[in-house]
Amino acid sequence: MTPGDNGASTPEDDDPFGYLYADGQARGAQPPSGGGYGYPNSVSRVRAVGERSYGAQQAPPQATYGQGVPQQGAYGQPNAHYQAPETLPGGAPAGRRSAPPAPGRRGPNTKGLLIGAIAVVAAVVIGIGIAMINGNTDDDKSGNEAGPAPTQSRTGSPSPSGSASSAPGELPKSDAVALQLAGGAAKTTDVPGAKAAGGAYVGGFNQPGSSITWTLNGIPEAGKYSLFVGYSVPGKDATATLTVNGTASNTPAGLKNWAKAAEGDYTKGWTKTYSWIQLNKGANTIKLSCEQGNQCDALIDQMWLVKGWVNSSG
C-alpha cells in the first residue's frame, strides 16, 4: 500500500472532487453522470438557442493538479460560460416573420371587387341614358294631336300665363262668334254664363258639317302651342274634330263635362279644355268642326293660344 493510500474505503475515495486530481484519475475516479448538488453541468460549449437538449449532462473540463476548479455561479446568477445569442456570429435571430397563409386559403378577391365596381358604374350610366331618352320623347310628339285630358276642372275665366297674353301684339284670343262660321253654327245668346262679349256664343254646333275657322296672322315663331277652347256641354261629354293648316288631328278634341253639370244644364256646364298643336311662323288656320263620328252637342264660347305645350292657361 503506497503512502496516503488507505484502501477503497478511505476518505479520499469519498472525496467528491477526486476525479479532478491526477492520483484520483489514476484510481479510476469518474465525474458523476447525473450531476447533482456540487456538480454543476458543464456549459463550456456554446450552442444556438433551441439546439440544447435539456437533461443531457456534459463532463466538466479536466483540471490538472494545482489548478483551480471552475467555480459554479451563485444561485440565481448567470453562468460564466453562457453566451447571449446576439454575441454569436450573425447576430441575434431574425425578427418574427408573418406566417404564410394556411393551405387552401386565398387572399382577398381584388379582381372580383373590381368587376363589381365596374358593373355598378355601367348600370348608373345606362340609367342616365334611358332617363335622357325618355325626357326627349315629349319633344317628338306630333303638334296636331289633341293633348291629354285636363287633370283638373277647367272652370272660371281664362288666365293666360307665361309668354301668353291677350294684350295687343302678343298671342291672339278671340270670341267664337267673331270667327268664320259655317254649316249650322251661328251666334246665340240664349244660355247665360258665356265669357264672350255680350254673353254671345256659337250654337247649332251639334250638326255635322258645322265649323268654326280661325285664321291667324303674325304668329311670332314656328313651334309648339296650346289651343284653349271655352265651351259648355249639357251634363255629358262631347267631341269635335281639330284641323290645323289643313291637317286633321288623329285624336278628336275632347269637350268633357269638367264642370260636373247635371244632364241638360248648359248654364252650369261652362268650362274649358286644350289641345296641343304645331304652328308655323306668320299665317295659320285652325278649324274646329263637327264631323261624322263626333258627338258635338256643345256651345262654343272663346278660343285662345298659349306658347308651348301646357295643360293650364293660368
Coordinates of N, CA and C in Angstrom, one line a residue, residues 118-304:
I118 N -67.1 48.1 -61.6 CA -67.3 48.4 -63.0 C -68.8 48.2 -63.3
A119 N -69.4 47.1 -62.8 CA -70.8 46.8 -63.1 C -71.7 47.9 -62.6
V120 N -71.4 48.4 -61.4 CA -72.2 49.5 -60.8 C -72.1 50.7 -61.6
V121 N -70.9 51.1 -62.0 CA -70.8 52.3 -62.8 C -71.5 52.2 -64.1
A122 N -71.4 51.0 -64.8 CA -72.2 50.8 -66.0 C -73.7 50.9 -65.9
A123 N -74.2 50.4 -64.8 CA -75.6 50.5 -64.5 C -76.1 51.9 -64.3
V124 N -75.3 52.7 -63.7 CA -75.6 54.1 -63.5 C -75.6 54.9 -64.8
V125 N -74.6 54.6 -65.7 CA -74.5 55.3 -67.0 C -75.7 54.9 -67.8
I126 N -76.1 53.6 -67.8 CA -77.3 53.2 -68.6 C -78.5 53.8 -68.1
G127 N -78.7 53.9 -66.8 CA -79.9 54.6 -66.2 C -80.0 56.0 -66.6
I128 N -78.9 56.7 -66.6 CA -78.9 58.1 -67.0 C -79.3 58.3 -68.5
G129 N -78.7 57.4 -69.3 CA -79.1 57.4 -70.8 C -80.5 57.2 -71.0
I130 N -81.1 56.2 -70.3 CA -82.6 55.9 -70.5 C -83.4 57.1 -70.1
A131 N -83.0 57.8 -69.0 CA -83.7 58.9 -68.5 C -83.7 60.1 -69.5
M132 N -82.5 60.3 -70.1 CA -82.4 61.3 -71.1 C -83.2 61.0 -72.4
I133 N -83.3 59.8 -72.8 CA -84.1 59.4 -74.0 C -85.6 59.6 -73.7
N134 N -86.0 59.2 -72.5 CA -87.4 59.4 -72.1 C -87.8 60.9 -72.0
G135 N -86.8 61.7 -71.6 CA -87.1 63.1 -71.5 C -87.3 63.8 -72.8
N136 N -86.7 63.2 -73.9 CA -86.8 63.8 -75.2 C -88.1 63.3 -76.0
T137 N -88.8 62.3 -75.5 CA -89.9 61.8 -76.2 C -91.0 62.8 -76.4
D138 N -91.2 63.7 -75.4 CA -92.3 64.7 -75.5 C -92.0 65.7 -76.6
D139 N -90.7 65.9 -76.9 CA -90.4 66.9 -77.9 C -90.8 66.3 -79.3
D140 N -90.9 65.0 -79.4 CA -91.2 64.4 -80.7 C -92.6 64.2 -81.0
K141 N -93.5 64.5 -80.0 CA -94.9 64.3 -80.1 C -95.5 65.2 -81.2
S142 N -96.4 64.7 -82.0 CA -97.0 65.5 -83.1 C -97.7 66.6 -82.6
G143 N -97.6 67.8 -83.1 CA -98.2 69.0 -82.7 C -99.7 69.1 -83.1
N144 N -100.1 68.2 -84.0 CA -101.5 68.3 -84.4 C -102.5 67.4 -83.6
E145 N -101.9 66.6 -82.7 CA -102.7 65.7 -81.9 C -103.3 66.5 -80.7
A146 N -104.5 66.1 -80.3 CA -105.1 66.7 -79.2 C -104.4 66.2 -77.9
G147 N -104.2 67.1 -77.0 CA -103.4 66.8 -75.8 C -104.3 66.0 -74.8
P148 N -103.7 65.4 -73.8 CA -104.4 64.6 -72.8 C -105.5 65.4 -72.1
A149 N -106.4 64.7 -71.5 CA -107.5 65.4 -70.8 C -106.9 66.2 -69.6
P150 N -107.5 67.3 -69.3 CA -107.0 68.1 -68.1 C -107.0 67.3 -66.9
T151 N -106.1 67.6 -66.0 CA -106.0 66.9 -64.8 C -106.9 67.5 -63.7
Q152 N -107.5 68.6 -64.0 CA -108.4 69.3 -63.0 C -109.5 70.0 -63.8
S153 N -110.5 70.4 -63.1 CA -111.7 71.1 -63.7 C -111.2 72.4 -64.3
R154 N -111.7 72.7 -65.5 CA -111.4 73.9 -66.2 C -112.6 74.9 -66.1
T155 N -112.7 75.4 -64.9 CA -113.8 76.4 -64.7 C -113.2 77.8 -64.5
G156 N -114.1 78.8 -64.6 CA -113.6 80.1 -64.5 C -113.1 80.7 -65.7
S157 N -112.9 82.0 -65.7 CA -112.4 82.7 -66.9 C -110.9 82.4 -67.2
P158 N -110.5 82.3 -68.4 CA -109.1 82.0 -68.8 C -108.2 83.0 -68.2
S159 N -106.9 82.6 -67.8 CA -105.9 83.5 -67.2 C -104.6 83.1 -67.8
P160 N -104.3 83.6 -69.0 CA -103.0 83.2 -69.7 C -101.8 83.4 -68.8
S161 N -100.8 82.5 -69.0 CA -99.6 82.6 -68.1 C -98.4 82.5 -69.0
G162 N -97.3 82.7 -68.4 CA -96.0 82.6 -69.2 C -95.9 83.7 -70.2
S163 N -95.6 83.3 -71.5 CA -95.5 84.3 -72.6 C -96.8 84.6 -73.2
A164 N -97.9 83.8 -72.8 CA -99.2 84.0 -73.4 C -99.9 85.2 -72.7
S165 N -100.6 86.0 -73.5 CA -101.3 87.1 -73.0 C -102.3 87.6 -74.1
S166 N -103.4 88.2 -73.6 CA -104.4 88.7 -74.6 C -104.1 90.1 -75.0
A167 N -103.0 90.7 -74.5 CA -102.6 92.1 -74.9 C -102.3 92.2 -76.3
P168 N -102.6 93.3 -77.0 CA -102.3 93.5 -78.4 C -100.8 93.3 -78.7
G169 N -100.5 92.7 -79.9 CA -99.2 92.4 -80.3 C -98.6 91.1 -79.8
E170 N -99.4 90.4 -78.9 CA -98.9 89.1 -78.5 C -99.9 88.0 -79.0
L171 N -99.9 86.8 -78.4 CA -100.7 85.7 -78.9 C -102.2 86.1 -78.8
P172 N -102.9 85.7 -79.9 CA -104.2 86.2 -80.0 C -105.2 85.4 -79.2
K173 N -106.4 86.0 -78.9 CA -107.5 85.4 -78.3 C -108.8 86.0 -78.9
S174 N -109.8 85.2 -79.1 CA -111.0 85.7 -79.9 C -112.2 85.0 -79.3
D175 N -113.3 85.8 -79.4 CA -114.7 85.3 -79.1 C -115.0 84.4 -80.3
A176 N -115.7 83.3 -80.1 CA -116.0 82.3 -81.1 C -117.0 83.0 -82.2
V177 N -117.9 83.8 -81.7 CA -118.8 84.4 -82.7 C -118.2 85.4 -83.7
A178 N -116.9 85.8 -83.4 CA -116.2 86.7 -84.3 C -115.4 86.0 -85.3
L179 N -115.4 84.7 -85.3 CA -114.7 83.8 -86.2 C -115.6 83.4 -87.4
Q180 N -115.0 82.8 -88.4 CA -115.7 82.3 -89.6 C -116.6 81.1 -89.2
L181 N -117.9 81.2 -89.3 CA -118.8 80.2 -89.0 C -119.4 79.5 -90.3
A182 N -119.6 78.2 -90.2 CA -120.1 77.5 -91.4 C -121.1 76.4 -91.0
G183 N -121.9 75.9 -91.9 CA -122.9 74.8 -91.6 C -124.0 75.4 -90.7
G184 N -124.3 74.7 -89.7 CA -125.4 75.2 -88.8 C -124.9 76.1 -87.7
A185 N -123.6 76.3 -87.6 CA -123.0 77.2 -86.5 C -123.5 78.6 -86.6
A186 N -124.0 79.2 -85.5 CA -124.5 80.6 -85.6 C -124.3 81.2 -84.2
K187 N -124.4 82.6 -84.2 CA -124.3 83.3 -83.0 C -125.6 83.2 -82.2
T188 N -125.4 82.9 -80.8 CA -126.6 82.7 -80.0 C -126.3 83.3 -78.6
T189 N -127.4 83.8 -77.9 CA -127.2 84.3 -76.6 C -128.2 83.8 -75.6
D190 N -128.9 82.7 -75.9 CA -130.0 82.2 -75.0 C -129.5 81.7 -73.7
V191 N -128.4 81.0 -73.6 CA -127.9 80.4 -72.4 C -126.9 81.4 -71.7
P192 N -127.2 81.8 -70.5 CA -126.3 82.7 -69.7 C -125.0 82.0 -69.3
G193 N -124.0 82.7 -69.0 CA -122.8 82.2 -68.5 C -121.6 82.3 -69.4
A194 N -121.8 82.6 -70.7 CA -120.7 82.7 -71.7 C -119.7 83.9 -71.3
K195 N -118.5 83.7 -71.5 CA -117.5 84.7 -71.1 C -117.2 85.7 -72.3
A196 N -117.7 85.4 -73.4 CA -117.5 86.3 -74.6 C -118.3 87.6 -74.4
A197 N -117.9 88.6 -75.2 CA -118.6 89.9 -75.1 C -120.1 89.8 -75.3
G198 N -120.9 90.4 -74.4 CA -122.3 90.4 -74.5 C -122.9 89.0 -74.2
G199 N -122.1 88.1 -73.7 CA -122.7 86.7 -73.4 C -123.0 85.9 -74.7
A200 N -122.4 86.3 -75.8 CA -122.6 85.6 -77.1 C -121.8 84.3 -77.2
Y201 N -122.3 83.4 -77.9 CA -121.5 82.1 -78.1 C -122.0 81.5 -79.4
V202 N -121.4 80.5 -79.9 CA -121.7 79.8 -81.1 C -122.6 78.6 -80.8
G203 N -123.9 78.6 -81.2 CA -124.8 77.5 -81.1 C -125.0 76.8 -82.4
G204 N -125.8 75.7 -82.3 CA -126.0 74.9 -83.5 C -124.8 74.1 -84.0
F205 N -123.8 74.0 -83.1 CA -122.6 73.3 -83.5 C -122.8 71.7 -83.5
N206 N -123.9 71.3 -83.0 CA -124.2 69.8 -82.9 C -124.6 69.2 -84.3
Q207 N -124.6 69.9 -85.3 CA -125.0 69.4 -86.6 C -123.7 69.1 -87.4
P208 N -123.7 67.9 -88.0 CA -122.5 67.5 -88.9 C -122.3 68.5 -90.0
G209 N -121.1 69.0 -90.2 CA -120.7 70.0 -91.2 C -120.6 71.3 -90.6
S210 N -121.0 71.5 -89.3 CA -120.8 72.8 -88.7 C -119.4 73.0 -88.3
S211 N -118.9 74.3 -88.4 CA -117.4 74.5 -88.2 C -117.2 76.0 -87.8
I212 N -116.1 76.1 -87.1 CA -115.6 77.5 -86.7 C -114.1 77.5 -87.1
T213 N -113.8 78.5 -88.0 CA -112.5 78.6 -88.6 C -111.8 79.9 -88.1
W214 N -110.6 79.7 -87.6 CA -109.8 80.9 -87.0 C -108.6 81.0 -87.9
T215 N -108.5 82.2 -88.6 CA -107.4 82.5 -89.4 C -106.5 83.4 -88.6
L216 N -105.2 83.0 -88.4 CA -104.3 83.7 -87.6 C -103.2 84.3 -88.5
N217 N -102.8 85.5 -88.2 CA -101.7 86.2 -88.9 C -100.7 86.7 -87.8
G218 N -99.5 86.7 -88.1 CA -98.5 87.3 -87.2 C -98.1 86.4 -86.1
I219 N -98.1 85.1 -86.3 CA -97.5 84.2 -85.2 C -96.0 84.5 -85.2
P220 N -95.5 84.8 -84.0 CA -94.1 85.3 -83.9 C -93.1 84.3 -84.3
E221 N -93.3 83.0 -84.1 CA -92.3 82.0 -84.4 C -93.0 80.6 -84.5
A222 N -92.4 79.8 -85.4 CA -92.9 78.4 -85.5 C -92.6 77.6 -84.2
G223 N -93.4 76.7 -83.9 CA -93.2 75.9 -82.7 C -94.4 75.3 -82.1
K224 N -94.4 75.0 -80.9 CA -95.4 74.3 -80.2 C -96.3 75.3 -79.5
Y225 N -97.6 75.1 -79.6 CA -98.6 76.0 -78.9 C -99.7 75.1 -78.4
S226 N -100.4 75.7 -77.4 CA -101.6 75.0 -76.8 C -102.8 75.9 -77.2
L227 N -103.8 75.2 -77.8 CA -105.1 75.9 -78.2 C -106.1 75.6 -77.1
F228 N -106.6 76.7 -76.4 CA -107.6 76.5 -75.4 C -109.0 76.9 -76.0
V229 N -110.0 76.2 -75.6 CA -111.4 76.4 -76.1 C -112.3 76.5 -74.9
G230 N -113.1 77.6 -74.8 CA -114.1 77.8 -73.8 C -115.4 77.3 -74.3
Y231 N -116.2 76.5 -73.6 CA -117.4 75.9 -74.1 C -118.3 75.5 -72.9
S232 N -119.5 75.0 -73.3 CA -120.5 74.4 -72.3 C -121.1 73.2 -72.9
V233 N -121.3 72.1 -72.1 CA -122.0 70.9 -72.5 C -123.1 70.6 -71.5
P234 N -124.1 70.0 -72.0 CA -125.3 69.7 -71.1 C -125.2 68.5 -70.2
G235 N -124.2 68.5 -69.3 CA -124.0 67.4 -68.4 C -123.5 66.1 -69.0
K236 N -122.9 66.2 -70.2 CA -122.3 65.0 -70.8 C -121.2 65.4 -71.7
D237 N -120.3 64.5 -72.0 CA -119.1 64.8 -72.8 C -119.4 64.9 -74.2
A238 N -118.6 65.7 -74.9 CA -118.8 65.9 -76.4 C -117.4 65.8 -77.0
T239 N -117.4 65.7 -78.4 CA -116.1 65.7 -79.1 C -116.3 66.5 -80.4
A240 N -115.1 66.9 -80.9 CA -115.1 67.6 -82.2 C -113.8 67.3 -82.9
T241 N -113.7 67.7 -84.2 CA -112.5 67.4 -85.0 C -111.7 68.7 -85.1
L242 N -110.4 68.6 -84.8 CA -109.5 69.8 -84.9 C -108.6 69.6 -86.1
T243 N -108.6 70.7 -86.9 CA -107.8 70.7 -88.1 C -106.9 71.9 -88.1
V244 N -105.5 71.7 -88.2 CA -104.5 72.8 -88.2 C -103.8 72.8 -89.6
N245 N -103.9 74.0 -90.2 CA -103.3 74.2 -91.5 C -103.6 73.0 -92.5
G246 N -104.9 72.6 -92.5 CA -105.3 71.6 -93.5 C -105.1 70.1 -93.0
T247 N -104.5 69.9 -91.9 CA -104.3 68.5 -91.4 C -105.1 68.3 -90.2
A248 N -106.0 67.3 -90.3 CA -106.9 66.9 -89.2 C -106.1 66.1 -88.2
S249 N -106.5 66.3 -86.9 CA -105.8 65.5 -85.8 C -106.4 64.1 -85.9
N250 N -105.5 63.1 -85.5 CA -106.0 61.7 -85.5 C -106.8 61.5 -84.2
T251 N -106.7 62.4 -83.2 CA -107.5 62.2 -82.0 C -108.5 63.3 -81.9
P252 N -109.8 63.0 -81.6 CA -110.8 64.1 -81.5 C -110.5 65.0 -80.3
A253 N -110.8 66.3 -80.5 CA -110.7 67.2 -79.4 C -111.8 66.9 -78.4
G254 N -111.3 66.7 -77.2 CA -112.3 66.3 -76.1 C -113.0 67.5 -75.5
L255 N -114.3 67.5 -75.5 CA -115.1 68.6 -74.8 C -115.8 67.9 -73.7
K256 N -115.2 67.7 -72.6 CA -115.7 66.9 -71.5 C -116.5 67.8 -70.5
N257 N -117.2 67.1 -69.7 CA -118.1 67.8 -68.7 C -117.2 68.0 -67.4
W258 N -116.2 68.9 -67.6 CA -115.3 69.2 -66.4 C -116.0 69.9 -65.3
A259 N -117.1 70.6 -65.7 CA -117.9 71.4 -64.7 C -118.8 70.5 -63.8
K260 N -118.9 69.3 -64.2 CA -119.8 68.3 -63.5 C -121.3 68.8 -63.4
A261 N -121.7 69.4 -64.5 CA -123.1 69.9 -64.6 C -124.0 68.7 -64.7
A262 N -125.2 69.0 -64.3 CA -126.3 68.0 -64.4 C -126.7 67.8 -65.8
E263 N -127.3 66.7 -66.2 CA -127.7 66.4 -67.5 C -128.7 67.5 -68.0
G264 N -128.4 68.1 -69.2 CA -129.3 69.1 -69.7 C -129.1 70.5 -69.2
D265 N -128.2 70.7 -68.3 CA -127.9 72.0 -67.7 C -126.8 72.7 -68.4
Y266 N -127.0 73.4 -69.5 CA -126.0 74.2 -70.2 C -125.4 75.3 -69.3
T267 N -126.3 75.9 -68.5 CA -125.9 77.1 -67.7 C -124.8 76.7 -66.7
K268 N -124.8 75.6 -66.2 CA -123.8 75.1 -65.2 C -122.6 74.4 -65.9
G269 N -122.7 74.2 -67.2 CA -121.7 73.4 -67.9 C -120.6 74.2 -68.5
W270 N -120.4 75.5 -68.3 CA -119.3 76.2 -68.9 C -118.0 75.8 -68.3
T271 N -117.0 75.6 -69.1 CA -115.7 75.1 -68.7 C -114.7 75.4 -69.9
K272 N -113.6 74.8 -69.9 CA -112.6 74.9 -70.9 C -111.7 73.7 -71.0
T273 N -111.0 73.5 -72.2 CA -110.1 72.4 -72.4 C -109.0 72.9 -73.3
Y274 N -108.1 72.0 -73.7 CA -107.0 72.4 -74.5 C -106.6 71.3 -75.5
S275 N -105.8 71.7 -76.5 CA -105.2 70.7 -77.4 C -103.8 71.2 -77.8
W276 N -102.9 70.3 -78.0 CA -101.5 70.7 -78.3 C -101.4 70.7 -79.8
I277 N -100.9 71.8 -80.4 CA -100.8 71.9 -81.8 C -99.4 72.5 -82.2
Q278 N -99.1 72.4 -83.5 CA -97.8 72.9 -84.0 C -98.2 74.0 -85.1
L279 N -97.6 75.2 -84.9 CA -98.0 76.3 -85.8 C -96.7 76.8 -86.5
N280 N -97.0 77.4 -87.7 CA -95.9 78.0 -88.5 C -95.7 79.5 -88.1
K281 N -94.6 80.0 -88.4 CA -94.4 81.4 -88.2 C -95.2 82.2 -89.3
G282 N -95.9 83.2 -88.8 CA -96.8 84.0 -89.7 C -98.2 83.5 -89.7
A283 N -98.7 83.2 -90.9 CA -100.2 82.8 -91.1 C -100.4 81.3 -90.8
N284 N -101.6 81.1 -90.1 CA -102.0 79.7 -89.8 C -103.5 79.7 -89.8
T285 N -104.1 78.5 -90.0 CA -105.5 78.3 -89.9 C -105.9 77.2 -89.0
I286 N -106.8 77.5 -88.1 CA -107.3 76.5 -87.1 C -108.8 76.3 -87.3
K287 N -109.3 75.1 -87.4 CA -110.7 74.8 -87.6 C -111.2 73.8 -86.6
L288 N -112.3 74.1 -85.9 CA -113.0 73.2 -85.0 C -114.3 72.9 -85.7
S289 N -114.5 71.6 -85.9 CA -115.7 71.2 -86.7 C -116.4 70.0 -86.1
C290 N -117.7 69.8 -86.6 CA -118.4 68.6 -86.2 C -118.5 67.7 -87.4
E291 N -117.8 66.6 -87.3 CA -117.7 65.6 -88.4 C -118.4 64.3 -88.0
Q292 N -118.5 63.4 -89.0 CA -119.1 62.1 -88.8 C -118.4 61.4 -87.7
G293 N -119.1 60.8 -86.7 CA -118.5 60.1 -85.6 C -118.3 61.0 -84.4
N294 N -118.4 62.3 -84.5 CA -118.3 63.2 -83.4 C -119.6 63.3 -82.6
Q295 N -119.5 63.6 -81.4 CA -120.7 63.9 -80.5 C -120.5 65.4 -80.2
C296 N -121.2 66.3 -81.0 CA -120.9 67.7 -81.0 C -121.9 68.5 -80.2
D297 N -122.6 68.0 -79.3 CA -123.6 68.8 -78.5 C -122.9 69.7 -77.5
A298 N -122.5 70.9 -78.0 CA -121.7 71.8 -77.2 C -122.0 73.2 -77.7
L299 N -121.8 74.2 -76.8 CA -121.8 75.6 -77.1 C -120.4 76.2 -77.0
I300 N -119.9 76.8 -78.1 CA -118.5 77.3 -78.2 C -118.5 78.8 -77.8
D301 N -117.6 79.1 -76.8 CA -117.6 80.5 -76.3 C -116.4 81.2 -76.9
Q302 N -115.1 80.8 -76.5 CA -113.9 81.6 -76.9 C -112.8 80.6 -77.3
M303 N -111.8 81.2 -78.0 CA -110.6 80.4 -78.4 C -109.4 81.3 -78.2
W304 N -108.3 80.7 -77.7 CA -107.0 81.4 -77.4 C -105.8 80.5 -77.4

